[in-house]
Amino acid sequence: DADVTQTPRNRITKTGKRIMLECSQTKGHDRMYWYRQDPGLGLRLIYYSFDVKDINKGEISDGYSVSRQAQAKFSLSLESAIPNQTALYFCATSQNTEAFFGQGTRLTVV
Amino acid sequence: GENVEQHPSTLSVQEGDSAVIKCTYSDSASNYFPWYKQELGKRPQLIIDIRSNVGEKKDQRIAVTLNKTAKHFSLHITETQPEDSAVYFCAASRANSGYALNFGKGTSLLVTP
């Protein structure tokens, strides 16, 4: 079944560490997105990519960077993690309008 | 940028009653309005969507209405069932931003038997 897969599913890291969250998809979609979910705040867009050569900042890109290594892979990096980046992170893909989400990565920064 | 407001933040109904969740948006260029359902510990999943050239859309027990002039849209769930209990998110997006979604903050719906 075509899907969106995130790794790791859970991660605890220390303040100041660099961490990468990975997303891969077998749906063949061109567009990929990274969202962050915090209780009471909904999902907020961090970065999005139309294709390998097109990366765009979202609403809350500060402190994050991304890499689109291939059509199927889109990674999110926290250069120097801080506690307020503790959240549930979702990757999503779309080809037209409907977005399909990965299972999420729960990140805790201590 | 786009700002999406969603109300109420929590909603409790009796099984069989109707539930209504309302959203407003600020960007008149937004032209696609999906609703996502997120069950506890799960990923968000699309339940219904509407484009700006349509005023209403229905799929079995769920319906969405859109008022472009007032910039608001609503989700209606009829004959609610306990399995409808979840967090519901509205979103607004537009074609020239790749349909990147701007979400409301969510409504936690509880349907009690």
Coordinates of C-alpha atoms in Angstrom, one line a residue, chain A residues 5-8 20-24 34 69 73-76 91 105:
Chain A
T5 CA 6.7 6.9 6.3
Q6 CA 8.4 8.9 9.0
T7 CA 11.5 7.9 11.0
P8 CA 12.1 7.9 13.9
M20 CA 17.2 15.0 11.5
L21 CA 13.7 13.7 11.0
E22 CA 13.2 11.7 7.8
C23 CA 10.2 11.3 5.6
S24 CA 9.8 9.0 2.6
W34 CA 6.5 19.4 7.1
Q69 CA 17.0 14.5 -1.5
K73 CA 12.4 11.9 0.4
F74 CA 12.1 15.1 2.4
S75 CA 14.1 15.6 5.6
L76 CA 13.7 18.1 8.4
C91 CA 5.3 15.0 7.1
T105 CA 7.4 11.8 14.9

